């Protein structure tokens, strides 16, 4: 039996569930997500135990991540019910226009079954019941998750709890499924039933799947969050004023989650002879990483960095958490230093002076985030103007790890940070799984409820060009 | 000199213009578009004369199209000034949240230089100064147009008028450029400076360029509007009640613009022994088509259709405007009949009975539009439910040709109708050329104006989850 045949029953069930999932009201779908959240919360101790055995991320971190995950499920339910995500827009007929304009009513509709690739580093929040799954289900798309091999038992248990909770809540059979095994990944992306892909992982793996998605006879959207360097710039007055504190903040950010965050600060630009460099301390043996493959890649990455001329070890151990440094001239000569993500607890300080900072920044590729630490006397405006085109999130005087789930969040950025103009975290993550449809001159009874004249769902709409808020939202 | 070198100066100028174009206020950019519109209107007689010599579309049609085009330039300026397109979303810091949430402010920013591929069939509205150009400039993206070889003199004249009007209006040098020649197309798509592509044309040509865009080391968005069959379904009570009138409407729609519209109804499902079939009349010799290549493709397309078993000529001449017909069983046996767009004045009636309609509809691929003609006694709900997943616009009792420029318009659809989830006509066309950026914990003075606390542009924003309308829009 080929892998395609292997996943066929799951995909057929997803396809069969799509019409009912798309026709369910946002309130109904929010109910499904709430039910899943409640069921996962009820099994928190068991789930955190399995997760810790499989990932070694620790009970405190994993408990927090599970809370974040179930809150995220409820969050996307609220986004669906609020209704702005439908982007409803109504233009009444204008017989006086030249040519006469018919009645046009636009809204977003679910794309259909979505393939979700779970990540290793957030076994709850970016995995089986994570943000991709929640945002797709919230807007009526069935989901088939490709489980990550780094936490198989947890994946199966979460999937079992989800499937039961969805069934109890009355969701259509097949609205959620899961497949495992390396070969099921390409099979999912190329399966005729799949209408979009959400992926979080490495640049190499993501690119290979992206190429399959866009190489299909019918290309489909591939929303990948791939590699990110997350440059940080410490300007000189900030270094002088609080370099010690910044060193502590940097160490905490690069070490958190054993450096296994997509927003880990990978390159930090500091003035020559900076307080950050002289103050930073990281010690200790390497904690167990997520998988042996990730640990091997970390070791190879460190070896590559250290073998580059001009790179030296500042503190820590090349076999464990480690801070490296190089002068701006060295990284300008070897720009791969600024472009190669090494997943794990390592960061590279780049010592700049004069034009070296601006020249080095020009060599950066796209990232999820960039950060500036500045005092009022620093040239922060010029530096942030140089960083903004490169990133999806620009931080001031903070650290990039930690991605709040909020209306305003954006977790994405120019290539290779992501493969589309969308986000995988925050309210607008739902937009990845929707497509516009316009109804022209449709009888009111044939319109989807969101488009009907009397606005039965009470959602915000644009009518004849003006934003029309329902009474509960106005004033 | 290679083609890449040939286009290098234009691309370098576009890259140089990008920061100033992106930093200009929406009102300033609307001023540029208004200036272009005014300058084109002032040369209307001259432009329509050139266009008619090159396209043979006729003075009346071309005059109307120029008015539509200059109105569209002004429309996108108004969309920019209205400000919703920026999708501004502000979440104030919440120190009480667990973990504490920083101040997050999201907006859309221009992607950078956009390559626009002009179409043959709308020498004004989908060409040099057409909707793609207008929507990109409106949001601050420089534009480089690949001129269509079907109307070279017109392209150069419009480009000259545009460049002069933009310069007079104070737009940055290089914000608009044009290139010509077949080889400049791939060169534009693969040029490192290009950040997105907008294309209107054939499925084969669009797919080739799409493959180049997604095959780049840094893939870029390719917004292509490709082929479309635009199925029409005439249900039996509608045929009985007004089949003669529908036949006239169909003839007018399929013949308008010599059938050279992307929304031409290419397949029309009619009951067996329909009044539509017995009433339809098209006559006369083939008017001059846009280019000899288009005419040759039309002739090949007709020959392919006619040589398919079961296809017969109903009226007209295989060498000119022509209506063909086949039974449902024939198209079910030869589904290419339902999937091959023949650009020009031809349509295929598909005679259905029983389950034949539903079976044949299942064989359709994505289209820009689908249309249902029904009386209250017809099973319109089931048929429209089957058509909706296939299209971007679903019409009731109308004809798909004619695409109003409006807030609610959507001109796109599932593959092969388009290559992305976006539209090339209507207000949301601007979304193709934007990407989100979040500012985290930024000092107010460092924020772009749209994100500053006191809302200096007076635009609609979402603040702490609630839609916040400026006074001029409220109530």
Short mmCIF file of N, CA and C in Angstrom, two decimals, chain A residues 33-111:
data_model
loop_
_atom_site.label_atom_id
_atom_site.label_comp_id
_atom_site.label_asym_id
_atom_site.label_seq_id
_atom_site.Cartn_x
_atom_site.Cartn_y
_atom_site.Cartn_z
N UNK A 33 -14.22 24.21 19.60
CA UNK A 33 -12.88 24.55 20.12
C UNK A 33 -12.89 24.64 21.65
N UNK A 34 -13.95 25.20 22.20
CA UNK A 34 -14.06 25.26 23.66
C UNK A 34 -14.08 23.85 24.25
N UNK A 35 -14.78 22.94 23.57
CA UNK A 35 -14.86 21.57 24.07
C UNK A 35 -13.48 20.91 24.06
N UNK A 36 -12.73 21.14 23.01
CA UNK A 36 -11.37 20.58 22.94
C UNK A 36 -10.51 21.17 24.06
N UNK A 37 -10.60 22.49 24.24
CA UNK A 37 -9.80 23.15 25.28
C UNK A 37 -10.12 22.57 26.66
N UNK A 38 -11.41 22.41 26.91
CA UNK A 38 -11.82 21.89 28.22
C UNK A 38 -11.30 20.46 28.42
N UNK A 39 -11.39 19.66 27.39
CA UNK A 39 -10.95 18.27 27.51
C UNK A 39 -9.44 18.18 27.72
N UNK A 40 -8.70 19.03 27.04
CA UNK A 40 -7.24 19.02 27.22
C UNK A 40 -6.87 19.51 28.62
N UNK A 41 -7.54 20.58 29.06
CA UNK A 41 -7.27 21.10 30.42
C UNK A 41 -7.54 20.02 31.48
N UNK A 42 -8.59 19.25 31.24
CA UNK A 42 -8.95 18.22 32.23
C UNK A 42 -7.89 17.12 32.33
N UNK A 43 -7.08 16.98 31.29
CA UNK A 43 -6.02 15.95 31.29
C UNK A 43 -4.64 16.57 31.44
N UNK A 44 -4.58 17.78 32.00
CA UNK A 44 -3.32 18.54 32.00
C UNK A 44 -2.16 17.75 32.62
N UNK A 45 -2.39 17.17 33.80
CA UNK A 45 -1.28 16.50 34.47
C UNK A 45 -0.74 15.35 33.63
N UNK A 46 -1.67 14.56 33.11
CA UNK A 46 -1.24 13.43 32.28
C UNK A 46 -0.46 13.91 31.05
N UNK A 47 -1.01 14.93 30.38
CA UNK A 47 -0.39 15.40 29.14
C UNK A 47 0.99 16.01 29.38
N UNK A 48 1.10 16.81 30.44
CA UNK A 48 2.39 17.43 30.76
C UNK A 48 3.41 16.34 31.09
N UNK A 49 2.96 15.29 31.76
CA UNK A 49 3.87 14.19 32.08
C UNK A 49 4.41 13.52 30.83
N UNK A 50 3.52 13.20 29.90
CA UNK A 50 3.96 12.58 28.65
C UNK A 50 4.90 13.53 27.90
N UNK A 51 4.50 14.79 27.83
CA UNK A 51 5.30 15.77 27.08
C UNK A 51 6.70 15.90 27.68
N UNK A 52 6.78 15.91 28.98
CA UNK A 52 8.10 16.08 29.59
C UNK A 52 8.98 14.85 29.34
N UNK A 53 8.38 13.68 29.40
CA UNK A 53 9.15 12.47 29.09
C UNK A 53 9.70 12.52 27.66
N UNK A 54 8.89 13.07 26.74
CA UNK A 54 9.30 13.02 25.33
C UNK A 54 10.17 14.21 24.91
N UNK A 55 10.03 15.34 25.60
CA UNK A 55 10.74 16.54 25.12
C UNK A 55 11.76 17.09 26.11
N UNK A 56 11.67 16.69 27.41
CA UNK A 56 12.56 17.19 28.46
C UNK A 56 12.50 18.71 28.60
N UNK A 57 11.38 19.31 28.22
CA UNK A 57 11.29 20.77 28.34
C UNK A 57 10.93 21.21 29.77
N UNK A 58 10.55 20.28 30.62
CA UNK A 58 10.29 20.63 32.02
C UNK A 58 8.82 20.90 32.28
N UNK A 59 8.37 20.52 33.47
CA UNK A 59 6.95 20.61 33.81
C UNK A 59 6.42 22.03 33.83
N UNK A 60 7.21 22.97 34.35
CA UNK A 60 6.71 24.35 34.47
C UNK A 60 6.46 24.93 33.09
N UNK A 61 7.47 24.83 32.23
CA UNK A 61 7.32 25.36 30.87
C UNK A 61 6.16 24.67 30.15
N UNK A 62 6.05 23.35 30.28
CA UNK A 62 5.03 22.61 29.54
C UNK A 62 3.63 22.89 30.07
N UNK A 63 3.50 23.05 31.39
CA UNK A 63 2.18 23.42 31.94
C UNK A 63 1.75 24.77 31.39
N UNK A 64 2.70 25.72 31.40
CA UNK A 64 2.39 27.05 30.85
C UNK A 64 2.01 26.96 29.38
N UNK A 65 2.72 26.13 28.64
CA UNK A 65 2.43 26.03 27.21
C UNK A 65 1.06 25.40 26.97
N UNK A 66 0.67 24.46 27.82
CA UNK A 66 -0.66 23.87 27.63
C UNK A 66 -1.76 24.91 27.91
N UNK A 67 -1.57 25.72 28.94
CA UNK A 67 -2.54 26.79 29.21
C UNK A 67 -2.63 27.74 28.02
N UNK A 68 -1.47 28.09 27.49
CA UNK A 68 -1.44 28.97 26.33
C UNK A 68 -2.20 28.34 25.16
N UNK A 69 -2.03 27.03 25.01
CA UNK A 69 -2.64 26.32 23.89
C UNK A 69 -4.17 26.25 24.04
N UNK A 70 -4.65 25.96 25.23
CA UNK A 70 -6.11 25.89 25.38
C UNK A 70 -6.71 27.29 25.34
N UNK A 71 -5.99 28.29 25.85
CA UNK A 71 -6.46 29.67 25.69
C UNK A 71 -6.52 30.05 24.22
N UNK A 72 -5.55 29.56 23.46
CA UNK A 72 -5.51 29.87 22.03
C UNK A 72 -6.68 29.23 21.29
N UNK A 73 -7.06 28.03 21.67
CA UNK A 73 -8.24 27.40 21.08
C UNK A 73 -9.47 28.28 21.32
N UNK A 74 -9.62 28.75 22.56
CA UNK A 74 -10.78 29.61 22.88
C UNK A 74 -10.68 30.95 22.16
N UNK A 75 -9.46 31.48 22.06
CA UNK A 75 -9.23 32.76 21.38
C UNK A 75 -9.74 32.70 19.93
N UNK A 76 -9.36 31.65 19.21
CA UNK A 76 -9.79 31.57 17.80
C UNK A 76 -11.30 31.38 17.70
N UNK A 77 -11.90 30.74 18.70
CA UNK A 77 -13.36 30.67 18.72
C UNK A 77 -13.97 32.07 18.83
N UNK A 78 -13.40 32.90 19.71
CA UNK A 78 -13.92 34.27 19.85
C UNK A 78 -13.70 35.09 18.57
N UNK A 79 -12.55 34.87 17.92
CA UNK A 79 -12.28 35.58 16.65
C UNK A 79 -13.36 35.22 15.63
N UNK A 80 -13.72 33.95 15.59
CA UNK A 80 -14.74 33.52 14.62
C UNK A 80 -16.08 34.17 14.94
N UNK A 81 -16.44 34.18 16.21
CA UNK A 81 -17.75 34.72 16.60
C UNK A 81 -17.81 36.24 16.38
N UNK A 82 -16.70 36.92 16.63
CA UNK A 82 -16.68 38.39 16.43
C UNK A 82 -17.04 38.72 14.99
N UNK A 83 -16.56 37.92 14.05
CA UNK A 83 -17.08 37.99 12.69
C UNK A 83 -16.36 38.91 11.71
N UNK A 84 -15.48 39.78 12.20
CA UNK A 84 -14.74 40.64 11.27
C UNK A 84 -13.93 39.82 10.28
N UNK A 85 -13.52 38.64 10.72
CA UNK A 85 -12.66 37.82 9.87
C UNK A 85 -13.34 37.46 8.55
N UNK A 86 -14.65 37.53 8.52
CA UNK A 86 -15.38 37.20 7.29
C UNK A 86 -15.24 38.29 6.22
N UNK A 87 -14.77 39.47 6.66
CA UNK A 87 -14.57 40.60 5.74
C UNK A 87 -15.80 40.86 4.88
N UNK A 88 -16.96 40.84 5.51
CA UNK A 88 -18.20 41.02 4.75
C UNK A 88 -18.27 42.44 4.20
N UNK A 89 -18.62 42.52 2.95
CA UNK A 89 -18.65 43.79 2.24
C UNK A 89 -19.83 43.73 1.29
N UNK A 90 -20.71 44.69 1.41
CA UNK A 90 -21.94 44.70 0.62
C UNK A 90 -22.04 46.00 -0.16
N UNK A 91 -22.18 45.92 -1.46
CA UNK A 91 -22.47 47.09 -2.28
C UNK A 91 -23.84 46.87 -2.91
N UNK A 92 -24.82 47.69 -2.48
CA UNK A 92 -26.14 47.56 -3.07
C UNK A 92 -26.10 47.96 -4.55
N UNK A 93 -27.06 47.46 -5.29
CA UNK A 93 -27.12 47.78 -6.72
C UNK A 93 -27.21 49.29 -6.91
N UNK A 94 -26.57 49.76 -7.97
CA UNK A 94 -26.64 51.19 -8.30
C UNK A 94 -27.03 51.30 -9.77
N UNK A 95 -28.34 51.39 -10.01
CA UNK A 95 -28.79 51.42 -11.42
C UNK A 95 -28.37 52.70 -12.12
N UNK A 96 -28.01 53.72 -11.33
CA UNK A 96 -27.64 55.00 -11.94
C UNK A 96 -26.18 55.04 -12.38
N UNK A 97 -25.38 54.06 -11.90
CA UNK A 97 -23.97 54.07 -12.28
C UNK A 97 -23.83 53.76 -13.77
N UNK A 98 -22.72 54.18 -14.37
CA UNK A 98 -22.44 53.87 -15.77
C UNK A 98 -21.18 53.02 -15.84
N UNK A 99 -21.28 51.72 -16.25
CA UNK A 99 -22.54 50.97 -16.44
C UNK A 99 -23.21 50.69 -15.10
N UNK A 100 -24.52 50.35 -15.13
CA UNK A 100 -25.25 50.08 -13.88
C UNK A 100 -24.53 49.01 -13.07
N UNK A 101 -24.48 49.19 -11.74
CA UNK A 101 -23.76 48.22 -10.92
C UNK A 101 -24.74 47.28 -10.24
N UNK A 102 -24.51 45.97 -10.35
CA UNK A 102 -25.40 45.01 -9.70
C UNK A 102 -25.11 44.95 -8.20
N UNK A 103 -25.99 44.32 -7.46
CA UNK A 103 -25.78 44.06 -6.04
C UNK A 103 -24.61 43.07 -5.90
N UNK A 104 -23.60 43.45 -5.11
CA UNK A 104 -22.41 42.61 -4.92
C UNK A 104 -22.19 42.41 -3.43
N UNK A 105 -21.99 41.17 -3.00
CA UNK A 105 -21.79 40.87 -1.58
C UNK A 105 -20.63 39.90 -1.44
N UNK A 106 -19.60 40.37 -0.78
CA UNK A 106 -18.35 39.60 -0.66
C UNK A 106 -18.15 39.11 0.76
N UNK A 107 -17.66 37.89 0.88
CA UNK A 107 -17.26 37.39 2.19
C UNK A 107 -16.15 36.37 1.98
N UNK A 108 -15.52 35.97 3.07
CA UNK A 108 -14.51 34.92 2.99
C UNK A 108 -15.14 33.58 3.34
N UNK A 109 -14.72 32.56 2.62
CA UNK A 109 -15.25 31.20 2.80
C UNK A 109 -14.07 30.26 3.06
N UNK A 110 -14.32 29.18 3.79
CA UNK A 110 -13.22 28.25 4.07
C UNK A 110 -12.69 27.59 2.79
N UNK A 111 -11.38 27.38 2.76
CA UNK A 111 -10.74 26.79 1.59
C UNK A 111 -11.03 25.30 1.44
#
